[in-house]
XYZ file of C-alpha atoms in Angstrom:
763
model
C -10.150 -14.578 17.179
C -12.560 -15.327 19.965
C -16.159 -16.119 19.114
C -18.561 -13.287 18.314
C -21.702 -13.899 20.320
C -25.176 -12.486 20.494
C -26.352 -10.626 23.607
C -27.830 -13.769 25.101
C -24.466 -15.490 24.867
C -25.368 -18.005 22.179
C -23.239 -18.563 19.121
C -24.893 -17.577 15.839
C -25.406 -20.409 13.397
C -22.620 -20.619 10.884
C -23.378 -20.034 7.236
C -22.679 -23.112 5.130
C -19.481 -22.788 3.160
C -21.263 -23.178 -0.167
C -24.056 -20.691 0.494
C -24.010 -17.308 -1.251
C -22.328 -14.591 0.767
C -25.341 -12.326 0.695
C -27.905 -14.859 1.884
C -29.116 -14.516 5.471
C -28.598 -17.375 7.859
C -31.278 -18.835 9.994
C -31.928 -16.617 12.938
C -29.559 -13.921 11.773
C -31.778 -11.205 13.108
C -32.561 -9.524 9.803
C -32.018 -9.890 6.088
C -28.736 -8.488 4.886
C -28.827 -6.454 1.685
C -28.373 -8.269 -1.591
C -24.718 -8.508 -2.550
C -23.526 -8.398 -6.111
C -20.012 -9.649 -6.686
C -17.719 -7.340 -8.619
C -16.236 -8.287 -11.927
C -13.453 -10.764 -11.461
C -14.448 -11.427 -7.870
C -17.590 -13.533 -8.092
C -16.960 -15.233 -4.788
C -16.322 -13.556 -1.476
C -13.409 -14.223 0.769
C -15.678 -16.113 3.132
C -16.500 -18.556 0.344
C -12.869 -18.893 -0.682
C -11.895 -19.804 2.841
C -14.799 -22.150 3.325
C -16.585 -19.520 5.431
C -14.040 -17.174 6.984
C -16.364 -16.246 9.799
C -16.945 -19.898 10.578
C -13.223 -20.603 10.423
C -12.554 -17.730 12.784
C -14.931 -19.208 15.362
C -13.537 -22.701 15.327
C -10.872 -23.921 17.695
C -9.536 -26.328 15.117
C -6.033 -25.182 14.205
C -6.004 -26.870 10.787
C -9.167 -25.102 9.688
C -7.907 -21.760 10.901
C -4.565 -22.251 9.173
C -6.318 -23.129 5.908
C -8.525 -20.062 6.206
C -5.553 -17.779 6.864
C -3.660 -19.289 3.923
C -6.662 -18.731 1.629
C -6.904 -15.145 2.859
C -3.248 -14.534 1.962
C -3.813 -16.049 -1.479
C -6.767 -13.731 -2.068
C -4.770 -10.721 -0.887
C -2.109 -11.393 -3.518
C -4.705 -11.127 -6.293
C -5.517 -7.525 -5.404
C -2.067 -6.246 -4.666
C -0.013 -4.138 -7.048
C 1.420 -7.406 -8.287
C -0.238 -10.475 -9.736
C -0.439 -13.732 -7.796
C 2.617 -15.937 -8.100
C 2.884 -19.623 -8.837
C 2.463 -22.353 -6.263
C 5.754 -24.165 -6.823
C 6.625 -27.681 -5.771
C 9.182 -30.310 -6.701
C 12.579 -29.231 -8.078
C 11.339 -25.736 -8.964
C 10.055 -25.224 -5.445
C 13.304 -26.450 -3.931
C 15.329 -24.205 -6.218
C 13.240 -21.163 -5.336
C 13.545 -21.954 -1.617
C 17.319 -22.371 -1.857
C 17.742 -19.195 -3.910
C 15.459 -17.217 -1.592
C 17.453 -18.373 1.429
C 20.666 -17.356 -0.348
C 19.223 -13.901 -1.120
C 18.077 -13.427 2.475
C 21.497 -14.515 3.749
C 23.186 -12.049 1.363
C 20.914 -9.210 2.519
C 21.618 -9.976 6.162
C 25.362 -10.301 5.494
C 25.406 -6.921 3.777
C 23.978 -5.281 6.898
C 26.891 -6.307 9.110
C 29.691 -7.080 6.631
C 29.170 -4.951 3.503
C 30.853 -6.284 0.381
C 34.243 -4.691 -0.116
C 33.537 -3.828 -3.764
C 30.825 -1.337 -2.802
C 27.048 -1.004 -2.817
C 26.658 -1.197 -6.587
C 28.440 -4.549 -6.624
C 25.982 -5.753 -3.989
C 23.038 -4.539 -6.081
C 24.328 -6.477 -9.087
C 24.555 -9.690 -7.047
C 21.180 -9.049 -5.394
C 19.434 -8.496 -8.723
C 21.106 -11.628 -10.089
C 19.545 -13.574 -7.226
C 16.074 -12.016 -7.425
C 15.330 -11.445 -11.115
C 15.587 -15.137 -12.121
C 13.147 -15.988 -9.318
C 10.563 -13.684 -10.890
C 10.393 -15.932 -13.955
C 10.078 -18.984 -11.737
C 7.485 -17.530 -9.376
C 5.298 -15.586 -11.840
C 3.724 -17.141 -14.930
C 3.798 -15.464 -18.321
C -0.009 -15.346 -18.117
C -0.483 -14.769 -21.839
C -3.668 -15.858 -23.525
C -2.928 -18.567 -26.031
C -5.224 -19.116 -28.985
C -5.097 -22.828 -28.378
C -6.893 -22.367 -25.088
C -10.682 -22.579 -25.087
C -12.482 -19.334 -24.518
C -13.662 -18.583 -21.034
C -14.097 -15.791 -18.537
C -10.933 -14.667 -16.830
C -10.373 -12.846 -13.578
C -8.593 -9.596 -12.881
C -5.192 -11.178 -12.563
C -5.656 -13.336 -15.631
C -6.608 -16.497 -13.795
C -9.221 -18.669 -15.376
C -12.606 -18.608 -13.692
C -13.577 -21.792 -15.488
C -12.036 -24.813 -13.737
C -11.842 -26.618 -17.069
C -9.306 -24.071 -18.348
C -5.560 -24.202 -17.557
C -4.548 -22.138 -14.531
C -1.033 -20.711 -14.981
C -0.709 -20.105 -11.226
C -1.066 -23.834 -10.549
C 1.241 -25.017 -13.328
C 5.006 -25.221 -13.118
C 7.594 -23.210 -15.059
C 7.717 -23.781 -18.798
C 10.751 -24.199 -21.025
C 10.531 -20.503 -21.876
C 10.539 -19.634 -18.167
C 13.672 -21.700 -17.569
C 15.337 -20.044 -20.572
C 14.515 -16.610 -19.142
C 15.921 -17.702 -15.793
C 19.226 -18.586 -17.462
C 19.316 -15.351 -19.462
C 18.562 -13.344 -16.326
C 21.493 -14.917 -14.513
C 23.819 -14.150 -17.439
C 22.530 -10.606 -17.983
C 22.752 -9.696 -14.307
C 26.146 -11.248 -13.583
C 27.885 -10.051 -16.760
C 29.186 -6.801 -15.150
C 31.120 -8.832 -12.572
C 32.206 -11.623 -14.929
C 35.958 -12.016 -14.290
C 36.639 -13.510 -17.730
C 37.378 -11.258 -20.704
C 35.256 -11.980 -23.786
C 36.783 -10.088 -26.657
C 36.689 -6.436 -25.655
C 33.931 -7.109 -23.098
C 33.789 -8.732 -19.673
C 36.978 -8.572 -17.673
C 35.472 -8.064 -14.240
C 33.681 -5.376 -12.267
C 36.390 -2.699 -12.404
C 36.844 -3.124 -16.138
C 33.087 -2.770 -16.617
C 33.031 0.485 -14.631
C 35.995 1.818 -16.622
C 33.955 1.465 -19.802
C 31.230 3.819 -18.577
C 30.324 6.046 -21.496
C 32.367 3.828 -23.831
C 30.434 0.568 -23.871
C 31.637 -2.106 -26.276
C 29.173 -4.104 -28.429
C 28.946 -6.966 -25.938
C 28.103 -4.472 -23.166
C 25.291 -3.098 -25.326
C 23.959 -6.583 -26.006
C 23.926 -7.498 -22.330
C 22.428 -4.156 -21.328
C 19.677 -4.545 -23.905
C 19.041 -8.084 -22.689
C 18.655 -6.906 -19.095
C 16.390 -4.081 -20.242
C 14.060 -6.533 -21.990
C 14.138 -8.950 -19.057
C 13.174 -6.217 -16.611
C 10.292 -5.095 -18.805
C 9.049 -8.681 -18.981
C 9.461 -9.083 -15.213
C 7.382 -5.953 -14.658
C 4.738 -7.214 -17.052
C 4.519 -10.535 -15.244
C 4.297 -8.961 -11.804
C 2.273 -5.772 -12.360
C 0.715 -5.978 -15.826
C 1.256 -4.083 -19.061
C 0.992 -0.480 -17.903
C 4.344 0.048 -16.170
C 6.366 -1.540 -19.018
C 4.449 0.688 -21.418
C 5.338 3.761 -19.371
C 8.991 2.691 -19.345
C 8.922 2.251 -23.117
C 7.405 5.719 -23.497
C 10.303 7.214 -21.532
C 12.728 5.139 -23.589
C 11.099 6.420 -26.779
C 11.261 9.983 -25.503
C 14.971 9.606 -24.821
C 15.619 8.214 -28.304
C 13.243 10.328 -30.414
C 13.149 13.504 -28.295
C 15.753 15.076 -30.550
C 13.255 14.974 -33.423
C 10.799 17.205 -31.570
C 10.680 20.882 -32.582
C 13.440 22.551 -30.578
C 11.068 25.352 -29.645
C 9.114 22.886 -27.499
C 10.060 22.986 -23.807
C 10.383 19.194 -23.630
C 12.639 18.857 -26.686
C 16.263 17.812 -26.207
C 19.288 17.162 -28.358
C 18.568 13.451 -28.667
C 20.299 10.331 -27.412
C 21.365 7.305 -29.384
C 20.548 3.817 -28.167
C 24.067 3.196 -26.907
C 23.913 6.276 -24.681
C 20.593 5.130 -23.248
C 21.823 1.620 -22.504
C 24.935 3.078 -20.898
C 22.742 5.283 -18.680
C 20.588 2.300 -17.706
C 23.275 -0.346 -17.293
C 26.441 1.449 -16.214
C 25.392 4.504 -14.214
C 24.180 5.190 -10.715
C 20.808 6.483 -11.894
C 19.758 3.476 -13.980
C 18.921 -0.104 -13.067
C 21.237 0.063 -10.066
C 19.994 3.406 -8.815
C 18.336 4.498 -5.599
C 15.045 2.590 -6.051
C 16.828 -0.773 -6.391
C 19.159 0.167 -3.549
C 16.108 0.727 -1.349
C 14.589 -2.624 -2.333
C 17.832 -4.517 -1.722
C 18.865 -2.725 1.463
C 15.573 -1.990 3.239
C 12.459 -3.523 1.733
C 13.711 -7.108 1.712
C 14.591 -6.859 5.412
C 11.230 -5.361 6.316
C 9.323 -7.983 4.332
C 11.249 -10.698 6.175
C 10.406 -8.971 9.455
C 6.738 -8.705 8.517
C 6.598 -12.383 7.552
C 8.236 -13.421 10.826
C 5.885 -11.253 12.872
C 2.842 -12.564 11.021
C 3.867 -16.206 11.484
C 4.434 -15.526 15.175
C 0.723 -14.746 15.569
C 0.916 -10.950 15.724
C -1.752 -10.408 13.074
C -4.346 -12.434 14.953
C -3.436 -10.667 18.212
C -3.863 -7.212 16.668
C -7.374 -8.059 15.442
C -8.326 -9.609 18.779
C -7.015 -6.581 20.651
C -9.006 -4.218 18.424
C -12.188 -6.184 19.062
C -11.521 -6.292 22.806
C -10.871 -2.560 23.030
C -14.298 -1.680 21.623
C -16.403 -4.673 22.611
C -18.737 -2.543 24.764
C -19.118 0.274 22.251
C -22.258 0.888 20.226
C -20.032 1.238 17.161
C -17.814 -1.719 18.069
C -17.982 -3.264 14.591
C -16.715 -0.211 12.726
C -14.152 0.749 15.333
C -12.745 -2.772 15.345
C -12.264 -2.698 11.569
C -10.490 0.667 11.664
C -8.285 -0.183 14.645
C -7.369 -3.535 13.069
C -6.328 -1.763 9.887
C -4.065 0.580 11.814
C -2.435 -2.126 13.935
C -1.921 -4.532 11.043
C -0.656 -1.660 8.928
C 2.193 -1.024 11.328
C 3.804 -4.248 10.100
C 2.232 -4.731 6.679
C 3.016 -1.663 4.570
C 0.551 -3.035 2.002
C -2.890 -1.570 1.399
C -4.774 -4.323 -0.403
C -3.271 -7.120 1.687
C -4.269 -5.367 4.920
C -7.762 -4.788 3.538
C -8.258 -8.487 2.865
C -6.743 -9.533 6.186
C -8.989 -7.340 8.320
C -11.990 -7.936 6.081
C -11.795 -11.714 6.397
C -12.292 -11.381 10.155
C -14.360 -8.222 10.619
C -16.756 -8.417 7.640
C -19.011 -10.996 9.358
C -19.160 -8.631 12.333
C -19.951 -5.623 10.138
C -22.603 -7.616 8.279
C -24.335 -8.601 11.501
C -24.229 -4.982 12.664
C -26.229 -4.054 9.558
C -23.603 -2.453 7.349
C -24.388 -2.714 3.635
C -21.602 -4.493 1.728
C -20.563 -1.365 -0.152
C -20.278 0.814 2.940
C -18.403 -1.883 4.844
C -16.105 -2.373 1.862
C -15.344 1.334 1.731
C -14.485 1.345 5.406
C -12.220 -1.702 5.075
C -10.415 -0.309 2.032
C -9.807 3.095 3.618
C -8.539 1.483 6.825
C -6.346 -0.931 4.853
C -4.688 1.757 2.743
C -3.644 3.449 5.961
C -1.119 0.607 6.212
C 1.098 2.364 3.664
C 0.895 5.575 5.701
C 1.380 4.106 9.182
C 4.728 4.032 10.997
C 6.977 2.185 11.566
C 6.768 0.238 8.270
C 5.576 2.660 5.634
C 5.455 1.700 1.988
C 8.585 1.261 -0.097
C 8.401 4.860 -1.302
C 9.119 6.099 2.232
C 12.563 4.495 2.138
C 13.177 6.117 -1.236
C 12.318 9.479 0.351
C 14.995 8.915 2.985
C 17.563 8.072 0.292
C 16.629 10.916 -2.073
C 16.672 13.528 0.688
C 19.657 12.072 2.529
C 17.855 11.886 5.881
C 17.353 9.101 8.382
C 14.335 6.845 8.117
C 13.369 7.995 11.629
C 12.860 11.506 10.268
C 10.510 10.170 7.602
C 8.576 8.341 10.321
C 8.328 11.622 12.225
C 6.977 13.385 9.153
C 4.314 10.700 8.723
C 3.072 10.545 12.329
C 0.656 13.490 12.535
C -0.853 12.912 9.046
C -1.440 9.257 9.969
C -3.301 10.262 13.140
C -5.401 12.727 11.146
C -6.133 10.105 8.491
C -7.503 7.605 10.981
C -9.314 10.377 12.867
C -11.254 11.112 9.687
C -12.165 7.444 9.227
C -13.250 7.028 12.862
C -15.441 10.139 12.671
C -17.015 8.786 9.494
C -17.668 5.484 11.294
C -19.378 7.280 14.192
C -21.450 9.380 11.813
C -22.527 6.370 9.755
C -23.530 4.475 12.882
C -25.854 7.263 13.976
C -27.148 8.225 10.566
C -27.838 4.701 9.356
C -28.906 3.144 12.639
C -26.527 0.191 12.569
C -27.185 -2.467 15.186
C -24.809 -2.752 18.146
C -23.314 -6.198 18.586
C -21.688 -7.669 21.646
C -18.254 -9.167 21.007
C -17.402 -11.923 23.444
C -13.648 -11.570 23.797
C -11.242 -11.354 26.675
C -10.529 -7.960 28.175
C -7.884 -5.905 26.382
C -5.730 -5.921 29.503
C -5.788 -9.696 29.615
C -4.827 -9.893 25.946
C -2.034 -7.389 26.445
C -0.774 -9.322 29.424
C -0.679 -12.572 27.461
C 0.293 -11.466 23.956
C 1.444 -7.866 24.337
C 4.998 -8.963 23.620
C 4.130 -8.666 19.914
C 4.518 -4.900 20.322
C 8.062 -5.321 21.608
C 9.726 -5.625 18.209
C 7.821 -2.601 16.868
C 8.906 -0.530 19.848
C 12.440 -1.857 19.423
C 12.628 -0.481 15.858
C 11.703 3.020 16.998
C 13.989 2.872 20.037
C 16.958 1.663 18.032
C 16.432 4.309 15.374
C 16.206 6.950 18.106
C 19.600 6.012 19.528
C 21.243 6.181 16.116
C 21.143 2.569 14.941
C 20.682 2.317 11.169
C 17.279 1.253 9.853
C 18.733 -1.942 8.394
C 20.281 -3.054 11.660
C 17.232 -1.968 13.642
C 14.893 -4.168 11.612
C 17.294 -7.143 11.802
C 17.465 -6.853 15.596
C 13.662 -6.482 15.705
C 13.301 -9.642 13.619
C 15.560 -11.569 15.970
C 13.496 -10.306 18.911
C 10.228 -11.335 17.225
C 11.622 -14.825 16.569
C 12.754 -15.203 20.172
C 9.443 -13.988 21.599
C 7.456 -16.315 19.342
C 8.416 -19.182 21.652
C 6.112 -17.686 24.284
C 3.210 -19.025 22.206
C 3.334 -22.757 21.577
C 1.032 -22.477 18.560
C 3.078 -19.873 16.686
C 6.654 -20.536 17.752
C 9.096 -20.020 14.900
C 10.766 -23.400 14.669
C 13.570 -23.803 12.100
C 11.072 -24.936 9.452
C 8.759 -21.968 10.117
C 11.738 -19.606 10.193
C 12.781 -20.849 6.760
C 9.200 -20.238 5.604
C 9.396 -16.667 6.945
C 12.669 -16.007 5.107
C 11.335 -17.426 1.851
C 8.058 -15.542 2.218
C 9.946 -12.324 2.846
C 12.090 -12.731 -0.267
C 9.078 -13.699 -2.382
C 7.380 -10.556 -1.132
C 10.152 -8.401 -2.554
C 10.307 -9.956 -6.045
C 7.743 -7.652 -7.631
C 9.067 -4.589 -5.796
C 12.576 -5.345 -7.038
C 11.408 -5.626 -10.634
C 9.532 -2.322 -10.337
C 12.451 -0.540 -8.644
C 14.993 -1.738 -11.208
C 12.697 -0.785 -14.088
C 12.186 2.624 -12.484
C 15.827 3.212 -13.396
C 14.669 3.571 -17.006
C 12.524 6.509 -15.936
C 15.055 8.192 -13.660
C 17.990 7.751 -16.047
C 16.023 9.094 -19.004
C 14.826 12.051 -16.971
C 18.364 12.805 -15.812
C 19.966 12.499 -19.264
C 17.323 14.584 -21.067
C 16.581 17.180 -18.387
C 12.896 16.292 -18.527
C 12.333 17.025 -14.832
C 13.016 20.779 -14.933
C 11.239 21.081 -18.284
C 8.084 19.362 -17.010
C 8.235 21.444 -13.837
C 8.413 24.612 -15.899
C 5.330 23.525 -17.859
C 3.421 22.830 -14.648
C 4.331 26.157 -13.073
C 3.718 27.944 -16.364
C 0.198 26.552 -16.503
C -0.504 27.981 -13.055
C 1.051 31.355 -13.949
C -1.142 31.545 -17.023
C -4.158 31.770 -14.705
C -2.764 34.241 -12.152
C 0.342 36.225 -11.332
C -0.124 36.186 -7.571
C 2.710 34.039 -6.117
C 0.488 32.500 -3.446
C -2.222 31.550 -5.914
C 0.410 30.209 -8.313
C 1.608 27.879 -5.568
C -1.952 26.779 -4.764
C -2.814 26.116 -8.407
C 0.459 24.272 -8.956
C -0.264 22.085 -5.925
C -3.766 21.336 -7.218
C -2.490 20.528 -10.711
C 0.235 18.355 -9.207
C -2.332 16.527 -7.051
C -4.466 15.779 -10.102
C -1.440 14.648 -12.132
C -0.165 12.393 -9.350
C -3.594 10.876 -8.810
C -3.953 10.073 -12.500
C -0.418 8.683 -12.607
C -1.123 6.482 -9.613
C -4.093 4.944 -11.371
C -1.753 3.416 -13.924
C 1.364 2.294 -12.061
C 2.224 0.866 -8.611
C 2.827 3.192 -5.672
C 6.624 2.922 -5.789
C 6.865 3.732 -9.492
C 4.265 6.465 -9.087
C 6.377 8.149 -6.431
C 9.580 7.890 -8.463
C 7.953 9.401 -11.556
C 6.153 12.040 -9.507
C 9.309 13.050 -7.680
C 11.406 13.571 -10.815
C 8.627 15.491 -12.620
C 6.337 17.124 -10.037
C 8.906 17.484 -7.251
C 11.040 20.095 -9.090
C 7.944 22.247 -9.730
C 7.151 22.453 -6.020
C 10.791 23.017 -5.078
C 11.078 25.858 -7.615
C 8.185 27.621 -5.859
C 9.924 27.523 -2.498
C 8.365 24.397 -1.025
C 10.768 22.586 1.293
C 12.047 19.141 0.361
C 10.237 17.293 3.189
C 6.906 18.899 2.308
C 7.318 18.244 -1.427
C 8.396 14.629 -0.886
C 5.537 13.826 1.498
C 3.063 15.556 -0.839
C 4.145 13.309 -3.705
C 4.197 10.264 -1.407
C 0.645 10.749 -0.152
C -0.902 11.186 -3.578
C 1.028 8.184 -4.875
C -0.442 6.119 -2.024
C -3.973 7.440 -2.498
C -4.093 5.898 -5.953
C -5.094 2.680 -4.159
C -8.424 4.249 -3.181
C -8.966 6.439 -6.249
C -11.610 5.346 -8.796
C -11.693 3.792 -11.307
C -8.877 1.386 -10.376
C -8.724 1.590 -6.534
C -7.048 -1.751 -5.831
C -7.904 -1.640 -2.135
C -11.576 -1.040 -2.946
C -11.549 -3.930 -5.425
C -10.106 -6.164 -2.713
C -12.736 -4.978 -0.229
C -15.530 -5.658 -2.713
C -14.200 -9.179 -3.168
C -14.356 -9.664 0.598
C -17.858 -8.271 1.147
C -19.425 -9.253 -2.173
C -20.493 -5.629 -2.655
C -20.939 -3.833 -5.946
C -17.606 -2.525 -7.155
C -18.317 1.087 -8.177
C -20.386 1.984 -5.066
C -17.651 0.434 -2.920
C -15.095 2.696 -4.604
C -17.169 5.798 -3.936
C -17.685 4.804 -0.312
C -13.913 4.342 0.011
C -13.359 7.778 -1.455
C -15.769 9.285 1.078
C -13.981 7.679 4.021
C -10.551 8.742 2.742
C -11.595 12.273 1.709
C -9.534 14.144 4.344
C -6.392 12.378 3.132
C -6.783 14.045 -0.274
C -6.924 17.527 1.226
C -4.489 17.366 4.143
C -1.321 17.015 1.981
C -2.138 20.305 0.270
C -1.673 21.984 3.648
C 1.934 20.706 3.621
C 2.909 22.934 0.732
C 0.716 26.042 0.526
C 1.803 27.687 3.810
C 4.919 27.525 5.985
C 2.702 26.599 8.957
C 1.815 23.402 7.115
C 5.247 22.058 8.040
C 3.858 21.663 11.546
C 1.859 18.694 10.243
C 5.187 17.047 9.463
C 6.498 17.718 12.969
C 8.743 20.537 11.724
C 8.946 24.008 13.239
C 8.747 23.660 16.982
C 6.000 22.634 19.436
C 3.867 25.752 18.904
C 3.605 25.307 15.149
C 3.057 21.559 15.454
C 0.215 21.935 17.981
C -1.432 24.756 16.017
C -1.263 22.908 12.707
C -2.429 19.627 14.255
C -5.432 21.106 16.086
C -6.613 23.262 13.200
C -6.265 20.424 10.705
C -8.074 18.068 13.102
C -10.956 20.562 13.158
C -10.835 20.660 9.357
C -11.006 16.860 9.199
C -13.946 16.857 11.628
C -16.067 19.365 9.701
C -15.242 17.637 6.412
C -16.413 14.340 7.921
C -19.690 15.994 8.980
C -20.093 17.517 5.519
C -19.477 14.166 3.815
C -21.607 12.131 6.242
C -24.469 14.582 6.719
C -24.590 14.143 10.512
C -23.222 16.021 13.524
C -22.488 13.511 16.320
C -24.414 14.311 19.481
C -26.768 16.687 17.687
C -28.441 15.280 14.598
C -28.654 15.368 10.814
C -27.091 18.157 8.771
C -29.009 19.561 5.825
C -27.574 20.650 2.506
C -26.814 24.244 3.629
C -24.944 23.038 6.722
C -23.007 20.496 4.703
C -21.935 23.138 2.181
C -20.842 25.438 4.996
C -18.951 22.560 6.587
C -17.150 21.734 3.339
C -16.152 25.386 2.863
C -15.000 25.557 6.481
C -12.908 22.397 6.156
C -11.142 23.592 3.014
C -10.551 27.087 4.392
C -9.077 25.763 7.622
C -6.395 23.939 5.648
C -4.912 27.329 4.814
C -3.011 27.505 8.090
C -2.826 31.282 8.404
C -4.649 33.445 10.989
C -7.226 35.049 8.701
C -8.285 31.874 6.813
C -8.377 29.925 10.080
C -10.658 32.575 11.619
C -12.956 32.502 8.599
C -13.011 28.713 8.572
C -13.803 28.539 12.293
C -16.657 31.022 11.817
C -18.093 28.952 8.961
C -17.848 25.827 11.128
C -19.749 27.575 13.938
C -22.456 28.617 11.475
C -22.756 25.031 10.258
C -23.150 23.745 13.829
C -25.690 26.452 14.586
C -27.664 25.434 11.512
C -27.754 21.804 12.691
C -28.923 22.919 16.151
C -31.690 25.028 14.626
C -32.730 22.121 12.433
C -32.874 19.823 15.450
C -34.939 22.355 17.401
C -37.365 22.673 14.520
C -37.729 18.906 14.319
C -38.393 18.740 18.077
C -41.124 21.401 17.941
C -42.901 19.591 15.135
C -42.695 16.278 16.963
C -40.355 14.738 14.401
C -37.625 12.272 15.225
C -34.316 12.268 13.433
C -33.071 9.124 11.816
C -30.487 7.272 13.762
C -31.782 8.419 17.161
C -31.439 5.917 19.986
C -34.998 4.794 19.387
C -34.011 3.605 15.952
C -30.978 1.698 17.191
C -31.904 -1.777 18.291
C -29.782 -4.438 19.892
C -29.206 -7.437 17.647
C -31.019 -10.547 18.825
C -30.683 -14.014 17.398
């Protein structure tokens, strides 16, 4: 990124790499607020990178590369998965070779699918990926022999004298698990008969429902290996949830049969058969999505990032708003959107944009907590932004039997509304808090587009290819090839054979945790299918709403609210992909039973699964943002929640009225325009209510904010009468702000954040 300069054109003095993140630098034009590091994140990203802002200003390529590498390492610590090992020597070579083999298999499957069918491919794919999990991720168990010391969020030692499992190589146990994973995964296709077991793929399929003892042993082995892989990559919670479903399947027959969730009971052999030898278990839709789509998109994202696209997107965002009074905030939000189009990862995008834009936000006068909230909200938009949504979006396409392009169409208007809410909050904060404008010395956006605009070509290619009927898998492969070819236009970031290998390996490593989660999700889906838990849970949810009212419309509203709460709580415990899978099999049927269309129900579940990343008390994106800014953790979470507030309410409009389908691009131009404009007005008044300021007018008092909140919620009911009432309430709120401003003018008062209170930063 180009240097950020003061108005007089001089470079600000760089903060020493070992100075505390919250300390002001000489001549910084003010004393930044004190910053308290959150638990498990005592140092900021700037300190981890040796001063990210300083690294961003230097022209030294080695320093910049080191800073970017450190930023990626930090991002991994706050993702849904734990950080993996840094492998070298034979283990590193083995992982590289295996990752290249997996990427070659995935690419081969796109153009020359294996003759034995998709399930055969999934077996081979899992056999290539699961062993790598035990190589790449440490067991990370606390051993009594270790000295006591403070440990970070991901289990890494914060005391350099303690062993760091991320920096150590695989243990004997890890290598044993690698071998067992290979055996357990490849057993279904083993061509050699072993007693009554084995015998090849067709023989294995013929034994469905009639597994022999060796089948049960191998199925149980794979079950345990997947639980351990999930524990290593995501922590204890998801394996615990899987075990709870397993226990429900086994012991559910002991429940009183009068209970709605009781079933006839399944023995262990039936459960293993459902997991190991059915299309709804380990080799079900979630794993199919990971093996067919996600791995290709992670390879594409790695190639695009190594080609310099990430740096270009941040530079372009800064250039677009360099003359704006709110340039700092707008740059952060725009960077989050642009990086999100290729990232599909909330916490990683948060760290990436924060490493570059936090120094700018700090100099503009943003407190660490408010800046962290902005960064986290903008970063989470990555999972909602086309064309590379999160993994759950591909599962939606598979579950509903629609093209991925349709899912992108459903996500477009909500994404625009989401970022509209954040931008309005940025504008309101700038005027209410009196942040200082800064001048960003970068090239014009047109010059940047002329030189590096080719980075958009592969993104446009994906959409264009999908529009003409090319499959999503082929579209992303062609886009990757285009990105590699265009990288040679930039000498610094050209994808030479060595860098291309790095992109392929990085892409496969990026899918390891997702694969473990998707395969383990088969435990949940298979148990739900075999026991009928989905319809039973849906009946309980709808019954709870009917207990409060008999009005069909209110029943739907209450069910949606209960479902939103349940999905939010579920998302606090498990990763987004698993949260969507569980939510779809349990909450989805409840909405469908009440007449909600499949697209609306699926996107409702998807959005609340994603929003778990900004929901206290876990809020992974907010934790990552606090690590970047050095802000206090809990206030950063609440600031994130304030910025993302419209995203919690907009999905409800999907399901409570037929007009809400217009937000998903369904129902014709008239419905789409009506729903989009009314919901945009709802987002605007909610932003005013949350921020306490009406742009262009002045501060809003408590009465106006209450009226604005009521107006925003009412407008989401996209029917003529509620829309009229909501618009009237919004007009009353605006009138109240105007009256308040007039009263302040007559008394000679001056509202906070007026131009007189905004001062240009000088150094």
